[in-house]
Short mmCIF file of N, CA and C in Angstrom, two decimals:
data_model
loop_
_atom_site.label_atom_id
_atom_site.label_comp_id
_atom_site.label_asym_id
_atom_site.label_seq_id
_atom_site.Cartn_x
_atom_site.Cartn_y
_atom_site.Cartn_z
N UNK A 23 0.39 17.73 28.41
CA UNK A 23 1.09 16.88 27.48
C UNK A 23 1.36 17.67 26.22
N UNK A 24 2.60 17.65 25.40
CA UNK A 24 2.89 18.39 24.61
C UNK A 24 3.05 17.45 23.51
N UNK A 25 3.23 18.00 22.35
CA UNK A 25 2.55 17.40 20.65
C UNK A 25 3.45 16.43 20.53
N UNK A 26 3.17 15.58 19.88
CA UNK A 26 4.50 14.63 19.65
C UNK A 26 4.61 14.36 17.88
N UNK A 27 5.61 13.83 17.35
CA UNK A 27 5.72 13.75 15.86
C UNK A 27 6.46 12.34 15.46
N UNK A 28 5.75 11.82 15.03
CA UNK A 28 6.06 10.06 14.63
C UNK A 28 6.42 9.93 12.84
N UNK A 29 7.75 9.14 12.78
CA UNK A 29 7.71 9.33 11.24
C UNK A 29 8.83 7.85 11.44
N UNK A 30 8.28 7.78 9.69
CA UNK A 30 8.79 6.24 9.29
C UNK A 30 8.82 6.73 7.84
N UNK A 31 10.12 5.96 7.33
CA UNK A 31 10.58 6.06 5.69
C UNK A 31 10.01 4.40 5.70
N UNK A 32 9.12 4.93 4.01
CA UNK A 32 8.91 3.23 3.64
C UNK A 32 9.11 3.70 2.23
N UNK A 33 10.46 3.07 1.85
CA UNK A 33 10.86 3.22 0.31
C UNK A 33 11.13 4.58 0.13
N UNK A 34 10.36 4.81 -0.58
CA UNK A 34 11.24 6.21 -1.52
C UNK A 34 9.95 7.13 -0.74
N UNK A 35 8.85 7.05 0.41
CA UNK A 35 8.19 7.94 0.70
C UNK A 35 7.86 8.03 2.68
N UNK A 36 7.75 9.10 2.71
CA UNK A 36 7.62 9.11 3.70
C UNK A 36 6.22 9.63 4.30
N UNK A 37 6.32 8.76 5.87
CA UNK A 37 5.19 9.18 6.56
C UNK A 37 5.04 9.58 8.02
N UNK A 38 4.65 10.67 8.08
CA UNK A 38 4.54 11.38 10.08
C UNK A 38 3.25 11.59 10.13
N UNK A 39 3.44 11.28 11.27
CA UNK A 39 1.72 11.44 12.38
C UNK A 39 2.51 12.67 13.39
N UNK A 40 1.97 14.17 13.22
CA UNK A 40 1.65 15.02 14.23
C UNK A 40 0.34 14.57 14.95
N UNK A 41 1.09 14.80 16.27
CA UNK A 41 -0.34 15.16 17.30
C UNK A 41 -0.47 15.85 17.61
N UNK A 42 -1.03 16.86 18.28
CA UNK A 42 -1.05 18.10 18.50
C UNK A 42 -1.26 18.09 20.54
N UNK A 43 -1.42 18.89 21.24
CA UNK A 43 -0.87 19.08 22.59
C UNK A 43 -2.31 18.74 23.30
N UNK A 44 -2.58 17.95 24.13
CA UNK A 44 -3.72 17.55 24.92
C UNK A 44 -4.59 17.25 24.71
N UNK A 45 -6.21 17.48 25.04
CA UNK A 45 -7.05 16.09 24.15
C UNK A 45 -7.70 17.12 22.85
N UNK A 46 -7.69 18.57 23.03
CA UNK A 46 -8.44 19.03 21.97
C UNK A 46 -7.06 19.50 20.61
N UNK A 47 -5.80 18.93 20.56
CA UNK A 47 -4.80 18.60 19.70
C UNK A 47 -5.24 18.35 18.57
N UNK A 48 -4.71 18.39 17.28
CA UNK A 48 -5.20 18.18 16.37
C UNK A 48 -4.47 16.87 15.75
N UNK A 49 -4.82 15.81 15.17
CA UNK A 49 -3.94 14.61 14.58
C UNK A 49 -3.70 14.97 13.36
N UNK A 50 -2.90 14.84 12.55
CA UNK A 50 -2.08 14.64 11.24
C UNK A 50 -1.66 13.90 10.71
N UNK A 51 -1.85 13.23 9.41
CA UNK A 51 -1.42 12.60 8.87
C UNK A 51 -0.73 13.00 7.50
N UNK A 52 0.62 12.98 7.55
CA UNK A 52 1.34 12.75 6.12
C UNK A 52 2.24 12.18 5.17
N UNK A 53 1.82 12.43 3.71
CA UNK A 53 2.84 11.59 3.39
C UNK A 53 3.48 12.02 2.59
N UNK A 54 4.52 12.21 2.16
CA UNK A 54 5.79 12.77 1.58
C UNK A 54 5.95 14.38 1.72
N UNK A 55 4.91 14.65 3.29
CA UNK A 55 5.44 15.85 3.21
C UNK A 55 4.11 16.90 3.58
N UNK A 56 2.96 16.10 3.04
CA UNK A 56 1.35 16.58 2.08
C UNK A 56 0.36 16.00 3.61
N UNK A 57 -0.21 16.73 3.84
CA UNK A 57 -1.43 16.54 4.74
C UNK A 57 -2.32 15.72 3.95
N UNK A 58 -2.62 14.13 4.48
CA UNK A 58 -3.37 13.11 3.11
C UNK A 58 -4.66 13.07 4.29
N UNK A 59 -4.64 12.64 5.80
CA UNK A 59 -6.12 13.01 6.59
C UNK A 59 -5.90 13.92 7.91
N UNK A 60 -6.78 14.34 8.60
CA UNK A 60 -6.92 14.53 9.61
C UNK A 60 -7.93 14.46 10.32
N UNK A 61 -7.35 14.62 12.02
CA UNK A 61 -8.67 14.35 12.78
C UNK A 61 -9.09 15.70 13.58
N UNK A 62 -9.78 16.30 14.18
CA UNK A 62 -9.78 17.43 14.97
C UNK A 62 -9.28 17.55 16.13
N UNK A 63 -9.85 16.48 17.05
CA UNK A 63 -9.57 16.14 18.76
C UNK A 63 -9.50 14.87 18.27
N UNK A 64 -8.59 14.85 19.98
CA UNK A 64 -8.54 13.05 20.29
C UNK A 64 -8.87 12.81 21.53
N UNK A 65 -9.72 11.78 21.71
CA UNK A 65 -9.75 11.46 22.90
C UNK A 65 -8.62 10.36 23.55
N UNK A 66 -9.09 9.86 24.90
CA UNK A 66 -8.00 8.62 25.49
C UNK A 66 -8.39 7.68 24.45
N UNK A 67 -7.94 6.65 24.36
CA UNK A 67 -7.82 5.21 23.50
C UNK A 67 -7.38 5.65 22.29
N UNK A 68 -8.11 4.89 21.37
CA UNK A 68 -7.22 4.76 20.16
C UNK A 68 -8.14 5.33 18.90
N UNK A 69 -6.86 6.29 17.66
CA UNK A 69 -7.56 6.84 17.02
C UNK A 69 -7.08 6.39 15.90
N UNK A 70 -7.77 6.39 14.48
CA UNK A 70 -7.07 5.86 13.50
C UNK A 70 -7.53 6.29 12.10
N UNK A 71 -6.47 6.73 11.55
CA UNK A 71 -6.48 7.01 10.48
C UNK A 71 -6.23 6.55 9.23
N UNK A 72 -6.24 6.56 7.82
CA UNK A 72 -6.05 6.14 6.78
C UNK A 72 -5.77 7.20 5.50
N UNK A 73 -4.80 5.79 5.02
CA UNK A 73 -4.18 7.08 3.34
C UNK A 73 -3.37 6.11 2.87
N UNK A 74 -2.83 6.59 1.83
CA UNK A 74 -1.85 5.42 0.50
C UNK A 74 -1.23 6.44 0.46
N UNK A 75 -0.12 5.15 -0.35
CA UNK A 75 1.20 5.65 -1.09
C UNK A 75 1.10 5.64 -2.19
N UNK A 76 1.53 6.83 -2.37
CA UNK A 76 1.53 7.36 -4.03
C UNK A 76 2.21 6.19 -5.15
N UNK A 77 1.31 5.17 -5.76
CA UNK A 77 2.15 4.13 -5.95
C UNK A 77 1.48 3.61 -7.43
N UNK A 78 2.18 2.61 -8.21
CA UNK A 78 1.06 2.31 -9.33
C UNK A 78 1.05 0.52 -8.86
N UNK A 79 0.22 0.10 -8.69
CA UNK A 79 -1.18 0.63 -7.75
C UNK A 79 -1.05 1.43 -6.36
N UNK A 80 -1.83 2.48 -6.22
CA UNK A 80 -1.49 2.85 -4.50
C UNK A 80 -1.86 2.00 -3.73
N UNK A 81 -1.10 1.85 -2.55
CA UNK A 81 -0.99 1.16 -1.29
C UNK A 81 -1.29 1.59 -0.38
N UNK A 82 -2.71 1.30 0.03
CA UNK A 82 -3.62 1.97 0.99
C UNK A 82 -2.78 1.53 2.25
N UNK A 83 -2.90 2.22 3.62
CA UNK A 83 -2.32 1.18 4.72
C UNK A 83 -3.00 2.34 5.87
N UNK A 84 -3.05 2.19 7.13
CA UNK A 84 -3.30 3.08 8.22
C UNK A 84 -2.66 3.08 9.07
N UNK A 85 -2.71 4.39 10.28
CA UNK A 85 -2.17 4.36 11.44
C UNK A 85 -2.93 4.67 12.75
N UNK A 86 -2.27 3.90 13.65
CA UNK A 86 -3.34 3.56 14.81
C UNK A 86 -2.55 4.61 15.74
N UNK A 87 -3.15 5.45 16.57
CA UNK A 87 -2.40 6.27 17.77
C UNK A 87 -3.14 6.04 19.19
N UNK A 88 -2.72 5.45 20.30
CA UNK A 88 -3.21 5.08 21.27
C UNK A 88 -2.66 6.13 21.94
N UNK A 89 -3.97 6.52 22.78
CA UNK A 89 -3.47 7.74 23.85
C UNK A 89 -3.84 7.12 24.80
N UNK A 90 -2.86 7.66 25.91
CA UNK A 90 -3.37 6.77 27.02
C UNK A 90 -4.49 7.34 27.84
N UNK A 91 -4.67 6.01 28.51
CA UNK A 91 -6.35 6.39 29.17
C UNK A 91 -6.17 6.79 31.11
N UNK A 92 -5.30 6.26 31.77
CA UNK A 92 -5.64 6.96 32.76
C UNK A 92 -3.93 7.46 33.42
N UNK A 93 -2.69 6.97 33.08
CA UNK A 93 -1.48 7.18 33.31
C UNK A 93 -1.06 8.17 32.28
N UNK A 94 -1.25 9.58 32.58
CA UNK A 94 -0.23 10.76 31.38
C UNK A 94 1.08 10.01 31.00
N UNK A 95 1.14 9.86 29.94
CA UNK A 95 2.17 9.57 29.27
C UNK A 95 2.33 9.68 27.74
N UNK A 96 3.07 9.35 27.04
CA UNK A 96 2.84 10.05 25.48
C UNK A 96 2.06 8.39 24.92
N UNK A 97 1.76 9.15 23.58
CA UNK A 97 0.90 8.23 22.65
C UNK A 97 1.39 7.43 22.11
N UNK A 98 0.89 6.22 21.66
CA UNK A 98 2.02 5.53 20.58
C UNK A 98 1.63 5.23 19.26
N UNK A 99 2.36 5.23 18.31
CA UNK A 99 1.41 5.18 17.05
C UNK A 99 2.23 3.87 16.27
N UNK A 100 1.35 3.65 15.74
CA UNK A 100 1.77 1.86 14.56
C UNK A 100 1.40 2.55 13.34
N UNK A 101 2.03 2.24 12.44
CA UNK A 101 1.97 1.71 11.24
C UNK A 101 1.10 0.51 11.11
N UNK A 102 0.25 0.52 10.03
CA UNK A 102 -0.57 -1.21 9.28
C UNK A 102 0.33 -0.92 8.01
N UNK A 103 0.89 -1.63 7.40
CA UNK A 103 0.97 -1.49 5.64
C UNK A 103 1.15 -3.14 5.23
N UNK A 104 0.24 -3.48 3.95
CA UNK A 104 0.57 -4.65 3.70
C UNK A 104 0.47 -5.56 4.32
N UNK A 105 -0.60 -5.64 5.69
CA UNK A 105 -0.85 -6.56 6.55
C UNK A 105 0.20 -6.88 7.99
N UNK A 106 1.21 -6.06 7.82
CA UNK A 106 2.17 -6.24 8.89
C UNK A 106 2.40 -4.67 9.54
N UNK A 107 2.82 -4.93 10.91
CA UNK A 107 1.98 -3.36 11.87
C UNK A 107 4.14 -3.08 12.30
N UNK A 108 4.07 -2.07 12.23
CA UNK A 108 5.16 -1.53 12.87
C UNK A 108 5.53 -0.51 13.41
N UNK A 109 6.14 -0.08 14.82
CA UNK A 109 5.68 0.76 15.62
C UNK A 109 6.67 2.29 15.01
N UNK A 110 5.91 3.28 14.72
CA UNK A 110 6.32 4.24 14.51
C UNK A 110 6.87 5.28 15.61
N UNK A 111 8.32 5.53 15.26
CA UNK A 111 9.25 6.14 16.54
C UNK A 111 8.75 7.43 16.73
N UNK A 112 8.46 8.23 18.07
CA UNK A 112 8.43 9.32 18.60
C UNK A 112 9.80 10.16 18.14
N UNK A 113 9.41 11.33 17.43
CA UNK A 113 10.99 11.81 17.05
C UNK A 113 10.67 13.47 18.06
N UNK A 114 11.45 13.70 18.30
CA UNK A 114 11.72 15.24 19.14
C UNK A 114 11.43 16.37 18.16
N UNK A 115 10.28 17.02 18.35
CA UNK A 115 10.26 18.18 17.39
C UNK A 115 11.35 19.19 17.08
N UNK A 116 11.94 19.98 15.99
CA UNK A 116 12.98 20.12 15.35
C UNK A 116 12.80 21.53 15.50
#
């Protein structure tokens, strides 16, 4: 399975989840650009991370990445912000 890269504009900032290629891949999280967490490995199920938007007040929110557990197929990752979840698109690395 090869890396995949998830990104969503919310307002004036942006945010991508790299994954990195099979289970010892590395996860990424950023936002406007800036590495805000990461994870080392991932296993199958679901991994999740957290970070804010650079905001006055910042706006904490997280993202959930479900890998799948026994059908190879790619991951999917959500958005949380503000109490409402929205699925962040798989974009084709560039």
């Amino acid at each position: 399975m090869g890396s995949h890269h998830f990104h969503l504009d919310q307002g004036d900032h942006s945010i991508t989840v790299n994954v990195g290629p099979g289970r010892n891949g590395e996860i990424e999280l950023l936002v406007n650009g800036k590495v805000v967490a990461c994870q080392k490995q991932h296993d199958p199920g679901t991994s999740l991370l957290t970070g804010e938007l650079p905001e006055e007040p910042a706006r904490p929110f997280r993202v959930r990445i479900r890998q799948p557990h026994l059908v190879p197929s790619k991951p999917r990752c959500t958005l949380e912000l503000d109490g409402t979840e929205r699925p962040m698109p798989d974009r084709p690395e560039l």
